[in-house]
Amino acid sequence: MVSDFFEYAFLQHALIAGLIIGLVSPLVGIFLVVRRLSLIAEALSHITLSGVAAGLLLQKNFALFAGISPLYAGMSFAVLGSVFVEQIRQFYRSYQELAIPILLSGGIAVGVVLIGLGNGFGVDISGLLFGNILAINKQDLWLIGVVAVLVICFILFLFKELFALAFDEEHAVLSGIRGKWIHLLFMIMVAMVISVAIRVVGILLVSALMTLPVATSMQLSLSFRKTAMFSILFAEFSILAGLIFAYWLDIASGGAIVLVSIALLVIVISGKRIYSMVQYRKANVRGES
Amino acid sequence: MGNVLLQMEDVSYSYHHQIVLENVTLSVEEGQFLGIVGPNGSGKSTLLKIALGVLQPKKGKVWLFGSPMKDQKQNYNIGYVSQKSNSFQRDFPATVQEVVAAGLASKKGILRRYMKKDYLLVDEVLEQVGIQDLRKRNIGQLSGGQQQRVFIARALISKPKLLILDEPTVGIDRDSTKQFYDLLNYLHKQHGLTLIMVTHDIGVVSSLVDQVACLNKKLYFHGTRSLFVEKEKELLSKAYNHDVQVIDHHH
C-alpha cells in the first residue's frame, strides 16, 4: 500500500487534499456549532450543487467556459448563498434557523432544474453528491490550498472577535465589535471551505466534516482553544483512517471518513460514561469504608 | 459637584407610536451608584439602551463623558452586564479566562492577539470579583452567581468609567444575590466605580445605592436614597399605580 502511494500521483493528491480539508473544516465548523448554525453548512452545500450545475451548463454551452472547473461556479453560488443567510437571519431574529430550509430546498431545486436542462451532463453526479477524492487533480489542489490559506489567516487574525461574537453576540456588539461585517466574512469563508470540501466528501456529507469532530471534542469540556485543536485532531484522524479503509476495503471514501468520525464520537461518549461510572464507584467505595 | 458622566435632557422614545419614555432628564456623576426602579414596561431597559448608545432617542439630547452621544466611538468605556448573561449556551466550551478576556477584544482592536499582559489583567479582575480560583474552569460548570461574577469581570477588564447593569440578579438564588450586591458595593466604595443598575428589588435600592430614579415612562423621582426612602410609599404607588410589596433584604 505504501508503495502504491509513492507510485500514484492521484493517491498523493487525495491525501494532501484530505489533510488540508481536515484542518480547515473543523476550524470554521467550531464557530458554526457554538453559534447553533451547524445546519448552515448543509444549506450552503446544497447551494453549491446548483452552482456546480450552472458551471457545467456554461461549460457545455459556451466555449469560453470550457476550461474552467465548475467548482468555481459552485463556490460563487455558495458565497452568494452565505450572504443571503445573513440577510434572512436578520428577517427572523428569533427563528434564525428558517434561513436553512429556505436555502437548502432552493439550492436543490435550482440544481435539479439545471441538471435537467443539461440532460444530466453525462458527468459523475454521484461524485458530486458523495465526493470523489481520488479524482482530485493538480488544479483542484491549488484551489484547495489557496482557500485554506485564506481561511486560516481569517480565523487566526479574527479569533478573539469571532470568539466574543460566538459566546455573546449582544455583548460583543455593544462593546464595539463590528459583528455584521465579521459574520458576513465568516460566512463567506464557510462557503469557500464547503465548496472545496465537496471534492472530498461530497455535498451530502460535507457538513459532517465541519460538525462531527467539533461535537466529539465538545464532549471533553475543554477550553475553547483546546476544543478547536482537538476538533482538528479528530478530523485529521477520521480522514486518514477513512482513506486507508476506503483504499483497503474498496469502499466509498466519503462514507468511510464520516463513519470513522461517528465512531470517534461514540468512543468518546462511551469513554466518558465509563469514566464517570468508575469515579462514582470509587467515591461510593470510599464512602463505605 | 462631581464630574457628570451621563447626562440626558428631555429624552423621549417610542416604539411604533407607543411612547415608552417621555421627557426624561437625568444625570449621573462620577462615583455615584444610581438605582433605577419601575414596573415592567416602564422603559427602564430602553433608557439603558439609550445610555449605551444602542438606541437613539426620538427627542432630547444625551451626553456621555462630556460629549454628545453620537460622537462616542469607544463603547468599551461603558461596561455592561445584562440579565441575559444567564441564558448563554450552558455547554459552550470556554473557560472563565477565555470569557473574561473576550471583554478586551474590542479595546485591543482588530488583528491583535491576547498577550501575557492581557492574561495578567484577567487575573487581576478575577481577583477583584473574588473568583480567581475558577480561572481554568468551564463557564458552564459554575453556579448562576459565579457566572454573573464572570460577566462583571468581563465588563471590568476594559477598565470602563461606567458600569451598567440590567437586572443582574434575575435567576440567581438569594444567598448569591446578597454576595453579588456586596461585590457591587465593594466596587463602588473601594474602587470608586460609577454604576447604574436597573432592578426590581426595591429593598436593595433603599440600602445599597446612593441615588434613585423611579421611572414609569416619565421620571417620577430622581434624588438621593434618603429622600427616596422618606417618600418611598407615596412615590412607588404613584409610579406603579398600586401599593408595592417591599422586599426586605436585612442589610
Coordinates of C-alpha atoms in Angstrom, one line a residue:
Chain A
M1 CA 0.0 0.0 0.0
V2 CA 2.8 2.4 0.9
S3 CA 4.5 1.7 -2.4
D4 CA 1.2 2.4 -4.2
F5 CA 1.1 5.8 -2.5
F6 CA 4.5 6.8 -3.9
E7 CA 3.7 5.4 -7.3
Y8 CA 0.4 7.1 -8.0
A9 CA 0.0 10.9 -8.0
F10 CA -3.8 10.7 -7.5
L11 CA -3.2 9.0 -4.1
Q12 CA -0.8 11.7 -3.1
H13 CA -3.3 14.4 -4.2
A14 CA -6.1 12.7 -2.3
L15 CA -4.0 12.6 0.9
I16 CA -2.9 16.2 0.7
A17 CA -6.4 17.5 -0.1
G18 CA -7.8 15.4 2.7
L19 CA -5.4 16.7 5.2
I20 CA -6.0 20.3 4.3
I21 CA -9.7 19.9 4.4
G22 CA -9.4 18.1 7.8
L23 CA -7.6 21.2 9.1
V24 CA -10.0 23.9 7.8
S25 CA -13.4 22.2 8.1
P26 CA -13.4 22.0 11.9
L27 CA -11.7 25.3 12.2
V28 CA -14.8 27.1 10.7
G29 CA -17.1 24.3 12.0
I30 CA -16.5 25.1 15.6
F31 CA -17.8 28.6 15.3
L32 CA -20.8 27.3 13.4
V33 CA -21.5 24.7 16.0
V34 CA -21.3 27.0 19.0
R35 CA -23.5 29.6 17.3
R36 CA -26.0 26.8 16.7
L37 CA -25.7 27.2 12.9
S38 CA -24.3 23.8 12.1
L39 CA -27.0 23.2 9.6
I40 CA -25.9 26.2 7.6
A41 CA -23.1 24.1 6.2
E42 CA -25.8 21.7 4.9
A43 CA -27.7 24.5 3.2
L44 CA -24.6 26.0 1.6
S45 CA -23.5 22.7 0.3
H46 CA -26.8 22.2 -1.4
I47 CA -26.5 25.7 -3.0
T48 CA -23.0 24.7 -4.2
L49 CA -24.7 21.8 -6.1
S50 CA -26.8 24.4 -8.0
G51 CA -23.6 26.4 -8.7
V52 CA -21.7 23.4 -10.0
A53 CA -24.7 22.5 -12.2
A54 CA -24.7 26.1 -13.5
G55 CA -21.0 25.8 -14.1
L56 CA -21.5 22.6 -16.1
L57 CA -24.3 24.2 -18.1
L58 CA -22.0 27.1 -19.0
Q59 CA -19.2 24.7 -19.9
K60 CA -21.5 22.8 -22.2
N61 CA -23.0 25.8 -24.0
F62 CA -20.2 28.3 -24.1
A63 CA -16.7 27.6 -25.4
L64 CA -15.4 30.4 -23.2
F65 CA -16.1 28.4 -20.0
A66 CA -14.9 25.1 -21.4
G67 CA -11.6 25.0 -19.5
I68 CA -12.9 26.4 -16.2
S69 CA -13.7 24.0 -13.4
P70 CA -17.4 24.1 -12.4
L71 CA -16.2 24.2 -8.9
Y72 CA -15.6 28.0 -9.3
A73 CA -19.3 28.5 -10.2
G74 CA -20.2 26.3 -7.2
M75 CA -18.0 28.5 -5.0
S76 CA -19.6 31.7 -6.3
F77 CA -23.1 30.3 -5.6
A78 CA -22.1 29.3 -2.1
V79 CA -20.6 32.7 -1.4
L80 CA -23.8 34.4 -2.6
G81 CA -25.8 32.0 -0.6
S82 CA -23.8 32.8 2.5
V83 CA -24.6 36.5 2.1
F84 CA -28.3 35.6 1.8
V85 CA -28.1 33.5 5.0
E86 CA -27.2 36.6 7.0
Q87 CA -29.9 38.6 5.3
I88 CA -32.6 36.0 6.0
R89 CA -31.3 35.7 9.6
Q90 CA -31.9 39.4 10.0
F91 CA -35.5 38.9 8.9
Y92 CA -36.2 36.2 11.5
R93 CA -34.4 37.4 14.6
S94 CA -35.7 34.6 16.8
Y95 CA -36.2 32.0 14.2
Q96 CA -32.9 32.2 12.5
E97 CA -32.8 28.6 11.6
L98 CA -35.5 29.3 9.0
A99 CA -32.8 30.5 6.7
I100 CA -31.6 27.0 6.4
P101 CA -34.6 25.2 4.9
I102 CA -35.2 28.1 2.6
L103 CA -31.7 27.9 1.1
L104 CA -31.4 24.2 1.3
S105 CA -34.5 23.5 -0.7
G106 CA -33.8 26.4 -3.0
G107 CA -30.3 25.1 -3.8
I108 CA -31.5 21.6 -4.6
A109 CA -34.4 22.9 -6.7
V110 CA -32.1 25.1 -8.9
G111 CA -29.6 22.3 -9.1
V112 CA -32.2 19.7 -10.2
V113 CA -33.6 22.1 -12.8
L114 CA -30.2 22.9 -14.2
I115 CA -29.1 19.3 -14.3
G116 CA -32.3 18.5 -16.1
L117 CA -31.7 21.3 -18.6
G118 CA -28.2 19.9 -19.4
N119 CA -29.7 16.4 -19.8
G120 CA -27.6 15.1 -16.9
F121 CA -24.4 16.4 -18.5
G122 CA -23.1 12.9 -18.6
V123 CA -21.0 13.7 -15.6
D124 CA -20.4 11.9 -12.4
I125 CA -23.4 13.2 -10.3
S126 CA -22.7 10.6 -7.6
G127 CA -19.2 12.0 -7.3
L128 CA -20.8 15.4 -6.6
L129 CA -23.2 14.0 -4.1
F130 CA -20.8 11.7 -2.2
G131 CA -17.4 13.0 -3.1
N132 CA -14.6 11.6 -5.2
I133 CA -11.3 12.3 -3.6
L134 CA -9.4 10.1 -6.0
A135 CA -10.4 12.4 -8.9
I136 CA -8.7 15.4 -7.4
N137 CA -6.2 16.9 -9.8
K138 CA -3.4 19.5 -9.5
Q139 CA -5.7 22.4 -10.4
D140 CA -8.2 21.4 -7.6
L141 CA -5.3 21.0 -5.2
W142 CA -4.2 24.6 -5.9
L143 CA -7.7 25.9 -5.3
I144 CA -8.0 23.9 -2.0
G145 CA -4.6 25.3 -0.9
V146 CA -5.5 28.9 -1.6
V147 CA -8.8 28.6 0.2
A148 CA -7.1 27.0 3.2
V149 CA -4.5 29.9 3.4
L150 CA -7.3 32.5 3.3
V151 CA -9.4 30.7 5.9
I152 CA -6.6 30.0 8.3
C153 CA -5.4 33.7 8.1
F154 CA -9.0 34.9 8.7
I155 CA -9.6 32.7 11.7
L156 CA -6.2 33.5 13.3
F157 CA -6.5 37.2 12.8
L158 CA -10.1 37.5 14.0
F159 CA -10.0 34.7 16.5
K160 CA -10.8 36.9 19.5
E161 CA -13.6 38.8 17.8
L162 CA -15.1 35.5 16.5
F163 CA -15.0 34.0 19.9
A164 CA -16.6 37.1 21.6
L165 CA -19.4 37.1 19.0
A166 CA -20.0 33.4 19.3
F167 CA -20.1 33.5 23.1
D168 CA -22.3 36.5 23.5
E169 CA -23.3 38.4 20.3
E170 CA -25.2 41.2 22.2
H171 CA -22.3 42.0 24.5
A172 CA -19.7 41.8 21.8
V173 CA -21.6 44.2 19.5
L174 CA -22.2 46.5 22.5
S175 CA -18.6 46.6 23.3
G176 CA -17.9 47.8 19.7
I177 CA -17.0 44.7 17.7
R178 CA -18.3 45.0 14.2
G179 CA -20.4 41.9 14.3
K180 CA -22.2 42.3 11.0
W181 CA -19.1 42.5 8.9
I182 CA -17.3 39.8 10.7
H183 CA -20.3 37.4 10.4
L184 CA -20.5 38.2 6.7
L185 CA -16.8 37.5 6.1
F186 CA -17.1 34.4 8.2
M187 CA -20.0 33.0 6.2
I188 CA -18.0 33.6 3.0
M189 CA -15.2 31.6 4.5
V190 CA -17.6 28.8 5.3
A191 CA -18.9 28.9 1.8
M192 CA -15.4 28.6 0.4
V193 CA -14.5 25.7 2.7
I194 CA -17.7 23.9 1.7
S195 CA -17.2 24.2 -2.0
V196 CA -13.7 22.7 -1.8
A197 CA -14.6 20.1 0.8
I198 CA -17.2 18.8 -1.5
R199 CA -14.5 17.2 -3.6
V200 CA -13.5 15.1 -0.7
V201 CA -16.8 14.0 0.9
G202 CA -19.5 15.3 -1.4
I203 CA -22.5 17.6 -1.0
L204 CA -24.4 15.2 1.3
L205 CA -21.6 14.6 3.7
V206 CA -19.7 17.9 3.8
S207 CA -21.4 19.3 6.9
A208 CA -20.4 16.1 8.8
L209 CA -16.7 17.2 8.5
M210 CA -17.5 20.5 10.0
T211 CA -19.6 19.4 12.8
L212 CA -18.8 15.8 13.9
P213 CA -15.2 16.4 15.0
V214 CA -16.4 19.5 16.9
A215 CA -19.3 17.6 18.5
T216 CA -16.7 15.0 19.6
S217 CA -14.3 17.4 21.2
M218 CA -17.0 19.4 22.9
Q219 CA -17.7 16.2 24.9
L220 CA -14.3 16.7 26.5
S221 CA -15.3 20.0 28.2
L222 CA -12.1 21.8 27.4
S223 CA -11.3 25.4 26.8
F224 CA -12.4 26.9 23.5
R225 CA -8.9 26.8 22.1
K226 CA -8.3 23.2 23.1
T227 CA -11.8 22.2 21.8
A228 CA -10.7 23.7 18.4
M229 CA -7.4 21.9 18.5
F230 CA -9.0 18.5 19.4
S231 CA -11.6 19.0 16.6
I232 CA -8.8 19.3 14.1
L233 CA -7.1 16.2 15.5
F234 CA -10.3 14.2 15.3
A235 CA -11.0 15.4 11.8
E236 CA -7.5 14.6 10.6
F237 CA -7.6 11.2 12.1
S238 CA -11.0 10.5 10.5
I239 CA -9.8 11.5 7.1
L240 CA -6.6 9.5 7.3
A241 CA -8.3 6.4 8.7
G242 CA -11.2 6.8 6.4
L243 CA -8.9 7.0 3.3
I244 CA -7.0 3.9 4.4
F245 CA -10.2 1.9 5.0
A246 CA -11.6 3.1 1.6
Y247 CA -8.5 2.0 -0.2
W248 CA -8.0 -1.2 1.7
L249 CA -11.7 -2.4 1.6
D250 CA -12.5 -0.7 -1.7
I251 CA -15.4 1.3 -0.2
A252 CA -16.6 4.9 -0.8
S253 CA -14.1 7.3 0.7
G254 CA -16.5 10.0 1.8
G255 CA -18.7 7.5 3.6
A256 CA -15.7 5.8 5.2
I257 CA -14.4 9.2 6.5
V258 CA -17.8 10.1 8.1
L259 CA -18.2 6.7 9.6
V260 CA -14.8 6.9 11.3
S261 CA -15.7 10.3 12.8
I262 CA -19.0 8.9 14.0
A263 CA -17.1 6.0 15.6
L264 CA -14.8 8.5 17.3
L265 CA -17.8 10.4 18.7
V266 CA -19.3 7.1 20.0
I267 CA -16.0 6.1 21.6
V268 CA -15.6 9.4 23.3
I269 CA -19.1 9.5 24.7
S270 CA -18.9 5.9 25.9
G271 CA -15.5 6.5 27.4
K272 CA -16.8 9.5 29.3
R273 CA -19.7 7.4 30.6
I274 CA -17.4 4.6 31.7
Y275 CA -15.0 7.1 33.3
S276 CA -17.8 8.8 35.3
M277 CA -19.2 5.4 36.4
V278 CA -15.8 4.3 37.6
Q279 CA -15.4 7.6 39.5
Y280 CA -18.8 7.2 41.0
R281 CA -18.0 3.6 42.2
K282 CA -14.7 4.8 43.7
A283 CA -16.4 7.6 45.6
N284 CA -19.0 5.1 46.9
V285 CA -16.4 2.6 48.0
R286 CA -14.5 5.3 49.8
G287 CA -17.7 6.4 51.4
E288 CA -18.5 2.9 52.7
S289 CA -15.1 2.2 54.1
Chain B
M1 CA -20.4 68.8 42.2
G2 CA -18.6 65.9 40.6
N3 CA -17.8 65.2 37.0
V4 CA -21.0 64.4 35.1
L5 CA -20.6 61.1 33.2
L6 CA -24.0 60.7 31.7
Q7 CA -26.5 63.5 31.1
M8 CA -29.9 63.0 29.5
E9 CA -32.1 66.0 28.7
D10 CA -35.7 65.7 27.8
V11 CA -35.3 62.3 26.3
S12 CA -38.3 60.6 24.7
Y13 CA -38.6 57.3 23.0
S14 CA -41.4 55.4 21.3
Y15 CA -41.8 52.0 19.6
H16 CA -44.4 52.1 16.8
H17 CA -46.1 55.2 18.1
Q18 CA -46.2 53.8 21.6
I19 CA -44.4 56.1 24.0
V20 CA -42.1 54.3 26.4
L21 CA -40.1 57.3 27.6
E22 CA -41.3 60.8 28.0
N23 CA -39.2 63.8 28.7
V24 CA -36.7 62.1 30.9
T25 CA -34.0 64.4 32.3
L26 CA -31.4 62.6 34.3
S27 CA -27.7 62.8 35.2
V28 CA -25.1 60.6 36.7
E29 CA -22.0 62.0 38.3
E30 CA -18.7 60.3 38.6
G31 CA -18.6 57.9 41.6
Q32 CA -22.4 57.7 42.0
F33 CA -24.4 54.5 42.2
L34 CA -27.8 55.1 40.6
G35 CA -30.6 52.5 41.0
I36 CA -33.4 52.7 38.5
V37 CA -36.7 51.2 39.6
G38 CA -40.1 51.0 37.9
P39 CA -42.7 48.4 36.9
N40 CA -42.4 46.1 33.9
G41 CA -42.6 48.0 30.6
S42 CA -41.8 51.3 32.3
G43 CA -39.0 52.0 29.9
K44 CA -36.1 51.0 32.1
S45 CA -34.3 48.8 29.6
T46 CA -35.0 51.4 26.8
L47 CA -33.3 54.0 29.0
L48 CA -30.2 51.8 29.4
K49 CA -30.1 51.1 25.7
I50 CA -30.1 54.8 25.0
A51 CA -27.3 55.3 27.6
L52 CA -25.4 52.5 25.9
G53 CA -25.9 54.2 22.5
V54 CA -27.7 51.2 21.0
L55 CA -30.9 53.3 20.6
Q56 CA -31.1 56.9 19.5
P57 CA -33.7 58.9 21.4
K58 CA -36.6 60.2 19.3
K59 CA -36.4 63.5 21.1
G60 CA -33.9 65.1 23.5
K61 CA -30.2 65.0 24.0
V62 CA -27.7 62.6 25.5
W63 CA -24.1 63.4 26.6
L64 CA -21.7 60.8 27.7
F65 CA -18.4 61.6 29.3
G66 CA -19.0 65.3 28.4
S67 CA -19.5 64.9 24.7
P68 CA -22.7 64.3 22.6
M69 CA -23.6 60.6 22.3
K70 CA -23.3 60.5 18.6
D71 CA -19.6 61.4 18.8
Q72 CA -18.9 58.4 21.0
K73 CA -16.8 55.8 19.4
Q74 CA -15.2 53.9 22.3
N75 CA -18.0 51.8 23.6
Y76 CA -15.6 50.0 25.9
N77 CA -15.7 53.0 28.2
I78 CA -19.0 51.5 29.4
G79 CA -19.2 48.1 31.0
Y80 CA -22.4 46.3 30.6
V81 CA -23.9 43.3 32.4
S82 CA -27.3 42.1 31.3
Q83 CA -29.8 39.7 32.9
K84 CA -29.5 37.7 29.7
S85 CA -25.9 36.8 30.6
N86 CA -27.6 34.0 32.5
S87 CA -29.0 32.5 29.4
F88 CA -26.0 31.8 27.2
Q89 CA -25.5 28.2 26.0
R90 CA -24.6 26.2 29.1
D91 CA -22.5 23.7 27.1
F92 CA -20.4 26.4 25.5
P93 CA -16.8 25.1 25.5
A94 CA -15.0 28.0 27.1
T95 CA -13.1 28.7 30.3
V96 CA -13.7 31.6 32.6
Q97 CA -10.4 33.1 31.5
E98 CA -11.4 33.0 27.8
V99 CA -14.8 34.6 28.6
V100 CA -13.3 37.4 30.6
A101 CA -10.6 38.1 28.0
A102 CA -13.4 38.5 25.4
G103 CA -14.2 41.7 27.2
L104 CA -10.9 43.1 25.9
A105 CA -11.5 42.1 22.3
S106 CA -12.9 45.4 21.2
K107 CA -10.4 47.6 23.1
K108 CA -7.4 45.8 21.7
G109 CA -8.7 46.2 18.2
I110 CA -8.8 44.0 15.2
L111 CA -5.8 41.8 14.2
R112 CA -4.2 42.0 17.7
R113 CA -3.8 38.8 19.8
Y114 CA -4.1 38.5 23.5
M115 CA -0.7 38.8 25.2
K116 CA 0.7 37.8 28.5
K117 CA -0.2 41.2 30.0
D118 CA -3.8 40.7 28.9
Y119 CA -4.0 37.5 30.8
L120 CA -2.5 39.2 33.9
L121 CA -5.3 41.7 33.6
V122 CA -7.8 38.8 33.5
D123 CA -6.2 37.5 36.8
E124 CA -6.5 41.0 38.3
V125 CA -10.2 41.4 37.6
L126 CA -11.0 37.9 38.6
E127 CA -9.3 38.6 41.9
Q128 CA -11.4 41.8 42.2
V129 CA -14.6 39.9 41.8
G130 CA -13.3 37.1 44.1
I131 CA -13.2 34.1 41.7
Q132 CA -9.5 33.8 40.8
D133 CA -9.6 30.1 41.7
L134 CA -12.2 29.5 39.0
R135 CA -9.9 30.8 36.2
K136 CA -9.5 27.4 34.4
R137 CA -13.0 26.1 35.0
N138 CA -15.5 25.8 32.2
I139 CA -18.1 28.6 32.4
G140 CA -21.0 26.1 32.1
Q141 CA -19.9 24.3 35.3
L142 CA -20.3 27.4 37.5
S143 CA -23.3 28.4 39.5
G144 CA -25.5 31.3 38.4
G145 CA -24.0 33.6 41.0
Q146 CA -20.4 32.7 39.9
Q147 CA -21.3 33.1 36.3
Q148 CA -22.6 36.6 36.9
R149 CA -19.3 37.5 38.6
V150 CA -17.5 36.3 35.5
F151 CA -19.7 38.7 33.5
I152 CA -18.9 41.5 35.9
A153 CA -15.2 40.7 35.4
R154 CA -15.7 40.7 31.6
A155 CA -17.2 44.1 31.9
L156 CA -14.5 45.4 34.2
I157 CA -11.5 44.3 32.3
S158 CA -11.7 47.1 29.7
K159 CA -11.5 49.5 32.7
P160 CA -14.8 51.2 32.0
K161 CA -15.7 54.6 33.5
L162 CA -19.2 53.5 34.0
L163 CA -20.8 50.1 34.7
I164 CA -24.4 49.5 33.6
L165 CA -26.3 46.5 35.0
D166 CA -29.7 45.5 33.7
E167 CA -31.5 43.4 36.4
P168 CA -28.3 41.4 37.0
T169 CA -29.7 39.2 39.8
V170 CA -32.6 37.7 37.8
G171 CA -32.4 33.9 38.1
I172 CA -29.8 33.9 40.9
D173 CA -30.6 32.4 44.3
R174 CA -31.0 34.6 47.4
D175 CA -27.6 34.0 49.0
S176 CA -25.6 34.6 45.8
T177 CA -27.7 37.7 45.3
K178 CA -26.6 39.0 48.6
Q179 CA -23.0 38.3 47.8
F180 CA -23.4 39.9 44.4
Y181 CA -24.7 43.1 46.0
D182 CA -21.7 43.0 48.4
L183 CA -19.5 42.9 45.4
L184 CA -21.2 45.9 43.7
N185 CA -20.9 47.8 47.0
Y186 CA -17.2 46.9 47.2
L187 CA -16.6 48.0 43.6
H188 CA -18.4 51.2 44.3
K189 CA -16.9 52.1 47.6
Q190 CA -13.4 50.7 47.2
H191 CA -12.8 51.3 43.5
G192 CA -14.9 54.4 43.2
L193 CA -16.7 52.9 40.2
T194 CA -19.8 54.6 38.8
L195 CA -22.7 52.3 38.5
I196 CA -26.2 52.4 37.0
M197 CA -28.4 49.4 37.9
V198 CA -31.9 48.7 36.8
T199 CA -33.6 46.5 39.4
H200 CA -37.0 45.2 40.5
D201 CA -35.7 44.9 44.0
I202 CA -36.8 48.0 46.0
G203 CA -35.2 46.6 49.1
V204 CA -31.7 46.8 47.6
V205 CA -32.4 50.3 46.3
S206 CA -33.2 51.6 49.7
S207 CA -30.0 50.1 51.2
L208 CA -27.3 49.9 48.6
V209 CA -27.4 52.7 46.0
D210 CA -26.9 56.4 46.7
Q211 CA -29.1 57.8 44.0
V212 CA -32.5 56.6 42.9
A213 CA -34.5 57.1 39.8
C214 CA -38.1 56.0 39.8
L215 CA -39.4 55.5 36.3
N216 CA -42.7 54.7 34.6
K217 CA -42.5 56.4 31.1
K218 CA -41.9 59.6 33.0
L219 CA -39.3 60.1 35.7
Y220 CA -41.3 60.2 38.9
F221 CA -38.3 60.7 41.2
H222 CA -34.6 61.4 40.9
G223 CA -32.7 62.1 44.0
T224 CA -30.7 60.7 46.9
R225 CA -31.6 57.4 48.6
S226 CA -32.6 59.0 51.9
L227 CA -35.0 61.3 50.2
F228 CA -36.4 58.2 48.3
V229 CA -36.8 56.2 51.5
E230 CA -38.6 59.1 53.1
K231 CA -41.2 59.3 50.3
E232 CA -41.0 55.7 49.2
K233 CA -44.6 54.7 49.7
E234 CA -46.0 57.7 48.1
L235 CA -43.6 57.6 45.1
L236 CA -44.0 53.9 44.4
S237 CA -47.7 54.0 44.5
K238 CA -47.6 56.8 42.1
A239 CA -45.2 55.2 39.7
Y240 CA -46.7 51.7 40.0
N241 CA -50.3 52.8 40.3
H242 CA -50.8 50.5 43.2
D243 CA -49.2 49.5 46.5
V244 CA -45.9 47.8 46.3
Q245 CA -44.6 45.0 48.5
V246 CA -41.2 46.0 49.6
I247 CA -38.8 43.1 49.5
D248 CA -36.8 43.1 52.7
H249 CA -33.1 42.2 52.5
H250 CA -31.9 42.7 56.0
H251 CA -28.9 44.7 55.0

